């Protein structure tokens, strides 16, 4: 999978290191997300004044918008140690019990992809979040007993791309949910400007604007495009100018408005194979050879946001704007006729 298309967490060590290095460490440095920043600031200030752990926080939104970064900022700004874990690593209640009982007082526990935790662990987490207490089961069958265990107070920061998959009792126990939105081009320009300065890339304003416009509203993608443009400039000897941006992005299949291969494959399938839709998510996933979850949590949010895709009770539809972008005449009449 090429790394421009993969908007998930980087798996490659160098990519991870670079992403880590580009992470803002304070709310003041964190670009955009005005509302969420204000909300978090209030929460952290209140906790500091009252000298207690901040409430549990849920970060919700598509990949690459800053959930992990904000979790780190919460720990950093409140001067607390941070422990990192993730839903897929918590396959049994015992995994969670071991993690929770080893926390030091006031520690911030970050659980990424919190919707992917085992069900038994979720139930243990309800009690832990509410009362800082868990019940540990000892023994099996008729002789099994539960031993209550008190925990040090902690702040849970959960991140999810699928808040709809969280059971209500778990969602209700977060004191605050930060809903991260896609970024405006002007905000992404600031992200790119900051990263270019940190990476020592001399980037003209026009190149910066072009990268921002083609980053799918996502800082992670903006940072990746910047690095590919830098690569291009290094290899071809020119500067990292608008021409280098255009050439590099063409090489990586990023189109004029920032859609990547998978975005276009999804639109293409709806328009050509399903005559504009409606088509069910699983059928669509099979048609483009991707996991339904990837389509739903990575591809669709942005296509919906720019008004190219609609989610209806009967399935996904392509809008006239999507047709126009693909350069296909909108078969409105045919669609209506089919619907009868
Ligand atoms: N608001 C922001 N300002 C500056 N950089 C950001 C911002 N949000 C995200 N980033 C950068 O984007 C990358 C991905 O962010 P991350 O927090 O890992 O996203 P998520 O956890 O939501 O997938 C990081 O390198 C981070 O530095
Ligand atoms: Mg993350």
Short mmCIF file of C-alpha atoms and ligand atoms in Angstrom, two decimals:
data_model
loop_
_atom_site.label_atom_id
_atom_site.label_comp_id
_atom_site.label_asym_id
_atom_site.label_seq_id
_atom_site.Cartn_x
_atom_site.Cartn_y
_atom_site.Cartn_z
CA UNK A 1 0.00 0.00 0.00
CA UNK A 2 1.53 3.32 -0.91
CA UNK A 3 1.77 5.68 1.97
CA UNK A 4 -0.25 8.55 0.56
CA UNK A 5 -3.31 6.41 0.38
CA UNK A 6 -2.82 4.85 3.78
CA UNK A 7 -4.17 7.48 6.12
CA UNK A 8 -4.07 5.15 9.10
CA UNK A 9 -1.31 5.11 11.68
CA UNK A 10 2.08 4.68 10.01
CA UNK A 11 3.57 1.21 10.49
CA UNK A 12 7.00 2.07 9.15
CA UNK A 13 9.53 3.07 11.86
CA UNK A 14 10.92 6.13 10.09
CA UNK A 15 7.45 7.37 9.21
CA UNK A 16 6.44 6.94 12.85
CA UNK A 17 9.49 8.84 14.02
CA UNK A 18 8.85 11.73 11.62
CA UNK A 19 5.19 11.86 12.55
CA UNK A 20 6.17 11.95 16.21
CA UNK A 21 8.65 14.74 15.59
CA UNK A 22 6.01 16.85 13.83
CA UNK A 23 3.47 16.52 16.64
CA UNK A 24 2.58 19.76 18.41
CA UNK A 25 3.07 19.37 22.17
CA UNK A 26 0.76 22.13 23.42
CA UNK A 27 -2.77 23.30 22.70
CA UNK A 28 -1.38 26.65 21.58
CA UNK A 29 0.71 24.96 18.87
CA UNK A 30 -2.18 22.74 17.76
CA UNK A 31 -3.60 24.24 14.56
CA UNK A 32 -7.34 24.61 13.93
CA UNK A 33 -10.14 22.70 15.75
CA UNK A 34 -11.04 25.92 17.46
CA UNK A 35 -14.00 24.58 19.34
CA UNK A 36 -12.34 21.42 20.60
CA UNK A 37 -9.28 23.36 21.70
CA UNK A 38 -11.40 25.74 23.76
CA UNK A 39 -13.32 22.87 25.30
CA UNK A 40 -10.17 20.98 26.23
CA UNK A 41 -8.53 24.09 27.61
CA UNK A 42 -11.45 24.67 29.98
CA UNK A 43 -11.43 21.06 31.09
CA UNK A 44 -7.69 21.11 31.82
CA UNK A 45 -7.80 24.50 33.56
CA UNK A 46 -10.65 23.40 35.82
CA UNK A 47 -8.85 20.21 36.78
CA UNK A 48 -5.68 22.14 37.53
CA UNK A 49 -7.44 24.70 39.73
CA UNK A 50 -9.22 21.96 41.65
CA UNK A 51 -6.07 19.84 41.77
CA UNK A 52 -7.74 16.71 40.47
CA UNK A 53 -7.40 14.44 37.45
CA UNK A 54 -9.13 15.79 34.32
CA UNK A 55 -12.35 14.01 33.31
CA UNK A 56 -12.19 11.09 30.91
CA UNK A 57 -12.07 12.29 27.31
CA UNK A 58 -13.15 10.64 24.07
CA UNK A 59 -11.52 11.81 20.83
CA UNK A 60 -13.73 11.00 17.88
CA UNK A 61 -13.10 11.50 14.16
CA UNK A 62 -11.55 10.16 10.97
CA UNK A 63 -7.86 9.08 10.89
CA UNK A 64 -5.11 11.68 10.79
CA UNK A 65 -7.01 14.63 12.32
CA UNK A 66 -5.04 14.80 15.57
CA UNK A 67 -6.62 12.39 18.08
CA UNK A 68 -3.34 10.84 19.26
CA UNK A 69 -1.68 14.25 19.23
CA UNK A 70 -4.39 15.71 21.46
CA UNK A 71 -4.14 12.79 23.88
CA UNK A 72 -0.44 13.51 24.23
CA UNK A 73 -1.16 17.21 24.69
CA UNK A 74 -3.66 16.43 27.49
CA UNK A 75 -0.93 14.56 29.39
CA UNK A 76 1.72 17.15 28.61
CA UNK A 77 -0.36 20.19 29.52
CA UNK A 78 -1.57 18.67 32.75
CA UNK A 79 1.95 17.54 33.62
CA UNK A 80 0.97 13.90 33.99
CA UNK A 81 2.66 10.74 32.76
CA UNK A 82 1.08 9.07 29.74
CA UNK A 83 0.51 5.36 29.18
CA UNK A 84 -0.28 4.20 25.65
CA UNK A 85 -2.39 1.21 24.71
CA UNK A 86 -4.97 0.28 22.10
CA UNK A 87 -8.22 -1.62 21.79
CA UNK A 88 -6.80 -4.49 19.74
CA UNK A 89 -4.12 -5.05 22.43
CA UNK A 90 -6.85 -5.57 25.06
CA UNK A 91 -8.28 -8.92 24.11
CA UNK A 92 -9.23 -10.09 27.61
CA UNK A 93 -10.47 -8.43 30.77
CA UNK A 94 -7.22 -9.63 32.33
CA UNK A 95 -5.17 -7.49 29.92
CA UNK A 96 -7.07 -4.42 31.05
CA UNK A 97 -6.86 -5.37 34.75
CA UNK A 98 -3.08 -5.63 34.46
CA UNK A 99 -2.89 -2.27 32.72
CA UNK A 100 -5.22 -0.43 35.12
CA UNK A 101 -3.67 -1.83 38.29
CA UNK A 102 -0.21 -0.71 37.20
CA UNK A 103 -1.17 2.95 36.67
CA UNK A 104 0.42 5.52 38.96
CA UNK A 105 -1.91 8.10 40.60
CA UNK A 106 -3.08 10.73 38.11
CA UNK A 107 -1.64 8.99 35.08
CA UNK A 108 -3.26 9.57 31.68
CA UNK A 109 -4.19 6.29 29.97
CA UNK A 110 -4.59 6.56 26.20
CA UNK A 111 -6.52 3.74 24.54
CA UNK A 112 -6.44 4.12 20.77
CA UNK A 113 -9.19 2.43 18.72
CA UNK A 114 -11.11 2.01 21.94
CA UNK A 115 -14.05 0.55 19.98
CA UNK A 116 -11.99 -2.56 19.28
CA UNK A 117 -11.55 -3.68 22.86
CA UNK A 118 -12.91 -7.06 24.00
CA UNK A 119 -16.46 -6.93 25.34
CA UNK A 120 -15.45 -8.32 28.75
CA UNK A 121 -12.83 -5.57 29.07
CA UNK A 122 -15.40 -2.90 28.18
CA UNK A 123 -17.53 -3.96 31.09
CA UNK A 124 -14.57 -3.82 33.44
CA UNK A 125 -13.75 -0.36 32.13
CA UNK A 126 -17.22 1.04 33.04
CA UNK A 127 -16.60 0.44 36.71
CA UNK A 128 -12.97 1.55 36.55
CA UNK A 129 -13.90 4.86 34.92
CA UNK A 130 -16.70 5.58 37.34
CA UNK A 131 -15.39 4.37 40.69
CA UNK A 132 -11.68 3.70 40.08
CA UNK A 133 -12.33 0.14 41.09
CA UNK A 134 -12.41 -3.23 39.34
CA UNK A 135 -13.57 -6.69 40.27
CA UNK A 136 -11.10 -9.42 39.51
CA UNK A 137 -12.50 -12.89 38.99
CA UNK A 138 -10.54 -15.65 40.65
CA UNK A 139 -11.15 -19.34 39.96
CA UNK A 140 -13.64 -20.96 37.63
CA UNK A 141 -17.16 -22.37 37.77
CA UNK A 142 -18.98 -22.71 41.11
CA UNK A 143 -15.88 -21.80 43.13
CA UNK A 144 -15.25 -18.53 41.27
CA UNK A 145 -15.18 -15.42 43.41
CA UNK A 146 -14.62 -11.80 42.58
CA UNK A 147 -12.09 -9.74 44.49
CA UNK A 148 -12.56 -5.97 44.45
CA UNK A 149 -9.44 -3.96 43.74
CA UNK A 150 -9.06 -0.21 44.24
CA UNK A 151 -7.26 1.71 41.49
CA UNK A 152 -5.29 4.93 41.53
CA UNK A 153 -7.35 7.76 39.99
CA UNK A 154 -6.52 8.16 36.32
CA UNK A 155 -7.75 9.99 33.23
CA UNK A 156 -8.80 7.82 30.34
CA UNK A 157 -8.39 9.31 26.89
CA UNK A 158 -10.02 7.08 24.30
CA UNK A 159 -9.74 7.58 20.55
CA UNK A 160 -12.08 6.18 17.95
CA UNK A 161 -12.83 6.52 14.27
CA UNK A 162 -16.15 4.79 14.92
CA UNK A 163 -17.85 6.31 17.94
CA UNK A 164 -21.09 4.71 16.78
CA UNK A 165 -19.64 1.31 17.63
CA UNK A 166 -19.05 2.22 21.26
CA UNK A 167 -21.66 0.81 23.62
CA UNK A 168 -23.71 3.58 25.23
CA UNK A 169 -22.64 2.84 28.81
CA UNK A 170 -19.01 3.32 27.78
CA UNK A 171 -19.68 6.49 25.78
CA UNK A 172 -21.67 7.93 28.70
CA UNK A 173 -18.74 7.56 31.06
CA UNK A 174 -16.56 10.00 29.17
CA UNK A 175 -16.95 13.46 30.66
CA UNK A 176 -16.33 15.03 27.29
CA UNK A 177 -16.27 13.94 23.65
CA UNK A 178 -14.06 15.93 21.28
CA UNK A 179 -15.49 15.71 17.77
CA UNK A 180 -12.64 16.41 15.36
CA UNK A 181 -13.58 17.95 12.03
CA UNK A 182 -11.76 18.02 8.71
CA UNK A 183 -9.47 21.05 8.42
CA UNK A 184 -9.95 24.07 6.20
CA UNK A 185 -7.27 24.69 3.54
CA UNK A 186 -6.05 27.81 5.40
CA UNK A 187 -5.51 25.70 8.53
CA UNK A 188 -3.69 23.02 6.58
CA UNK A 189 -1.46 25.72 5.14
CA UNK A 190 -0.39 26.54 8.67
CA UNK A 191 0.25 22.85 9.39
CA UNK A 192 2.38 22.60 6.24
CA UNK A 193 4.22 25.82 7.00
CA UNK A 194 5.08 24.62 10.47
CA UNK A 195 6.19 21.16 9.26
CA UNK A 196 8.24 22.60 6.39
CA UNK A 197 10.09 24.81 8.85
CA UNK A 198 10.75 21.83 11.12
CA UNK A 199 11.95 19.66 8.22
CA UNK A 200 14.04 22.48 6.77
CA UNK A 201 12.13 22.54 3.47
CA UNK A 202 12.04 25.88 1.68
CA UNK A 203 8.47 25.99 0.42
CA UNK A 204 7.00 28.92 -1.53
CA UNK A 205 3.51 30.09 -0.52
CA UNK A 206 1.98 28.81 -3.78
CA UNK A 207 3.36 25.31 -3.14
CA UNK A 208 2.12 25.40 0.42
CA UNK A 209 -1.38 26.36 -0.70
CA UNK A 210 -1.39 23.61 -3.31
CA UNK A 211 -0.43 20.94 -0.77
CA UNK A 212 -3.08 22.23 1.64
CA UNK A 213 -5.75 22.11 -1.05
CA UNK A 214 -4.90 18.52 -1.90
CA UNK A 215 -4.69 16.99 1.55
CA UNK A 216 -8.26 15.79 2.05
CA UNK A 217 -8.69 18.11 5.01
CA UNK A 218 -6.22 15.95 6.96
CA UNK A 219 -2.96 17.06 8.64
CA UNK A 220 -1.40 13.60 8.43
CA UNK A 221 -1.88 13.64 4.66
CA UNK A 222 -0.60 17.23 4.41
CA UNK A 223 2.59 16.20 6.20
CA UNK A 224 3.01 13.18 3.94
CA UNK A 225 2.46 15.16 0.76
CA UNK A 226 5.02 17.65 1.99
CA UNK A 227 7.60 14.88 2.41
CA UNK A 228 6.91 13.48 -1.06
CA UNK A 229 7.28 16.96 -2.54
CA UNK A 230 10.55 17.37 -0.68
CA UNK A 231 11.68 13.98 -2.10
CA UNK A 232 10.77 15.14 -5.56
CA UNK A 233 12.71 18.37 -5.18
CA UNK A 234 15.74 16.49 -3.82
CA UNK A 235 15.77 13.99 -6.68
CA UNK A 236 15.03 16.44 -9.49
CA UNK A 237 17.21 19.19 -8.17
CA UNK A 238 14.62 21.97 -8.45
CA UNK A 239 12.96 23.70 -5.53
CA UNK A 240 9.87 22.48 -3.71
CA UNK A 241 7.72 24.77 -5.87
CA UNK A 242 4.18 24.43 -7.24
CA UNK A 243 5.46 22.48 -10.25
CA UNK A 244 7.16 19.97 -7.94
CA UNK A 245 3.91 19.65 -5.98
CA UNK A 246 1.93 18.94 -9.14
CA UNK A 247 4.46 16.41 -10.43
CA UNK A 248 4.87 14.60 -7.12
CA UNK A 249 1.14 14.36 -6.52
CA UNK A 250 0.50 13.07 -10.00
CA UNK A 251 3.08 10.36 -9.37
CA UNK A 252 1.20 9.35 -6.24
CA UNK A 253 -2.23 9.42 -7.90
CA UNK A 254 -3.56 12.37 -5.92
CA UNK A 255 -5.95 14.32 -8.11
CA UNK A 256 -6.55 18.07 -8.41
CA UNK A 257 -8.86 18.23 -5.38
CA UNK A 258 -6.83 15.76 -3.33
CA UNK A 259 -8.83 12.58 -3.92
CA UNK A 260 -6.70 9.47 -3.99
CA UNK A 261 -7.04 6.22 -5.90
CA UNK A 262 -9.40 4.63 -3.40
CA UNK A 263 -11.67 7.69 -3.21
CA UNK A 264 -11.98 7.68 -6.99
CA UNK A 265 -12.46 3.89 -7.13
CA UNK A 266 -15.42 4.21 -4.75
CA UNK A 267 -17.02 7.04 -6.74
CA UNK A 268 -16.29 5.24 -9.98
CA UNK A 269 -17.96 2.05 -8.77
CA UNK A 270 -21.10 3.87 -7.60
CA UNK A 271 -21.39 5.84 -10.83
CA UNK A 272 -20.50 3.15 -13.36
CA UNK A 273 -21.31 -0.20 -11.79
CA UNK A 274 -24.31 0.82 -9.73
CA UNK A 275 -25.64 3.64 -11.92
CA UNK A 276 -25.27 6.26 -9.24
CA UNK A 277 -26.65 4.11 -6.43
CA UNK A 278 -28.12 3.54 -3.99
CA UNK A 279 -25.74 0.70 -3.25
CA UNK A 280 -25.13 -1.02 0.08
CA UNK A 281 -21.80 -0.58 1.85
CA UNK A 282 -20.80 -4.25 1.72
CA UNK A 283 -21.59 -4.54 -1.99
CA UNK A 284 -19.58 -1.40 -2.62
CA UNK A 285 -16.66 -2.74 -0.57
CA UNK A 286 -16.57 -5.94 -2.61
CA UNK A 287 -16.71 -3.95 -5.85
CA UNK A 288 -13.59 -1.96 -4.97
CA UNK A 289 -11.83 -4.81 -3.15
CA UNK A 290 -11.52 -3.06 0.20
CA UNK A 291 -12.71 -3.72 3.73
CA UNK A 292 -16.13 -2.22 4.44
CA UNK A 293 -14.69 -0.66 7.60
CA UNK A 294 -12.02 1.20 5.60
CA UNK A 295 -14.60 2.52 3.18
CA UNK A 296 -16.85 3.63 5.99
CA UNK A 297 -14.31 5.20 8.33
CA UNK A 298 -11.62 6.46 5.92
CA UNK A 299 -13.14 7.08 2.49
CA UNK A 300 -16.73 8.09 3.10
CA UNK A 301 -16.40 10.81 5.73
CA UNK A 302 -14.45 13.04 3.39
CA UNK A 303 -16.58 12.30 0.32
CA UNK A 304 -19.67 13.14 2.38
CA UNK A 305 -18.03 16.28 3.70
CA UNK A 306 -17.31 17.61 0.20
CA UNK A 307 -20.80 16.66 -0.95
CA UNK A 308 -19.81 13.91 -3.40
CA UNK A 309 -21.46 11.03 -1.61
CA UNK A 310 -24.77 10.65 0.15
CA UNK A 311 -25.72 8.06 2.72
CA UNK A 312 -29.38 7.15 2.41
CA UNK A 313 -31.35 4.45 4.23
CA UNK A 314 -31.17 2.41 1.02
CA UNK A 315 -27.46 2.80 0.45
CA UNK A 316 -24.77 5.11 -0.88
CA UNK A 317 -25.42 7.47 -3.77
CA UNK A 318 -23.13 9.64 -5.89
CA UNK A 319 -24.20 13.29 -6.13
CA UNK A 320 -24.22 15.46 -9.28
CA UNK A 321 -21.00 17.07 -7.95
CA UNK A 322 -19.32 13.67 -8.00
CA UNK A 323 -20.47 13.09 -11.58
CA UNK A 324 -19.09 16.46 -12.57
CA UNK A 325 -15.73 15.69 -10.95
CA UNK A 326 -15.47 12.37 -12.78
CA UNK A 327 -16.50 14.10 -16.01
CA UNK A 328 -19.56 11.88 -16.46
CA UNK A 329 -22.99 13.15 -17.47
CA UNK A 330 -25.42 12.78 -14.59
CA UNK A 331 -27.99 10.09 -15.47
CA UNK A 332 -30.68 11.65 -13.33
CA UNK A 333 -33.59 10.36 -15.42
CA UNK A 334 -32.36 6.79 -15.42
CA UNK A 335 -31.91 6.88 -11.68
CA UNK A 336 -35.46 8.08 -11.07
CA UNK A 337 -36.84 5.46 -13.43
CA UNK A 338 -34.95 2.67 -11.62
CA UNK A 339 -36.29 3.84 -8.32
CA UNK A 340 -39.93 3.29 -9.30
N1 LIG B 1 -4.01 20.39 14.56
C1 LIG B 1 -2.81 19.94 14.16
N2 LIG B 1 -1.78 20.80 14.02
C2 LIG B 1 -0.58 20.37 13.57
N3 LIG B 1 -0.31 19.09 13.25
C3 LIG B 1 -1.29 18.19 13.37
C4 LIG B 1 -2.58 18.57 13.84
N4 LIG B 1 -3.37 17.47 13.86
C5 LIG B 1 -2.60 16.46 13.44
N5 LIG B 1 -1.36 16.87 13.15
C6 LIG B 1 -0.27 16.04 12.62
O1 LIG B 1 -0.84 15.00 11.85
C7 LIG B 1 -0.26 13.75 12.17
C8 LIG B 1 -1.36 12.79 12.55
O2 LIG B 1 -2.00 13.20 13.73
P1 LIG B 1 -2.54 12.11 14.78
O3 LIG B 1 -2.75 12.80 16.07
O4 LIG B 1 -1.63 10.93 14.79
O5 LIG B 1 -3.94 11.72 14.12
P2 LIG B 1 -5.01 10.59 14.56
O6 LIG B 1 -4.55 10.03 15.88
O7 LIG B 1 -6.31 11.32 14.64
O8 LIG B 1 -5.02 9.57 13.47
C9 LIG B 1 0.75 14.00 13.27
O9 LIG B 1 2.03 13.99 12.72
C10 LIG B 1 0.46 15.38 13.77
O10 LIG B 1 1.66 16.06 13.98
MG1 LIG B 2 -3.96 8.06 16.21
#
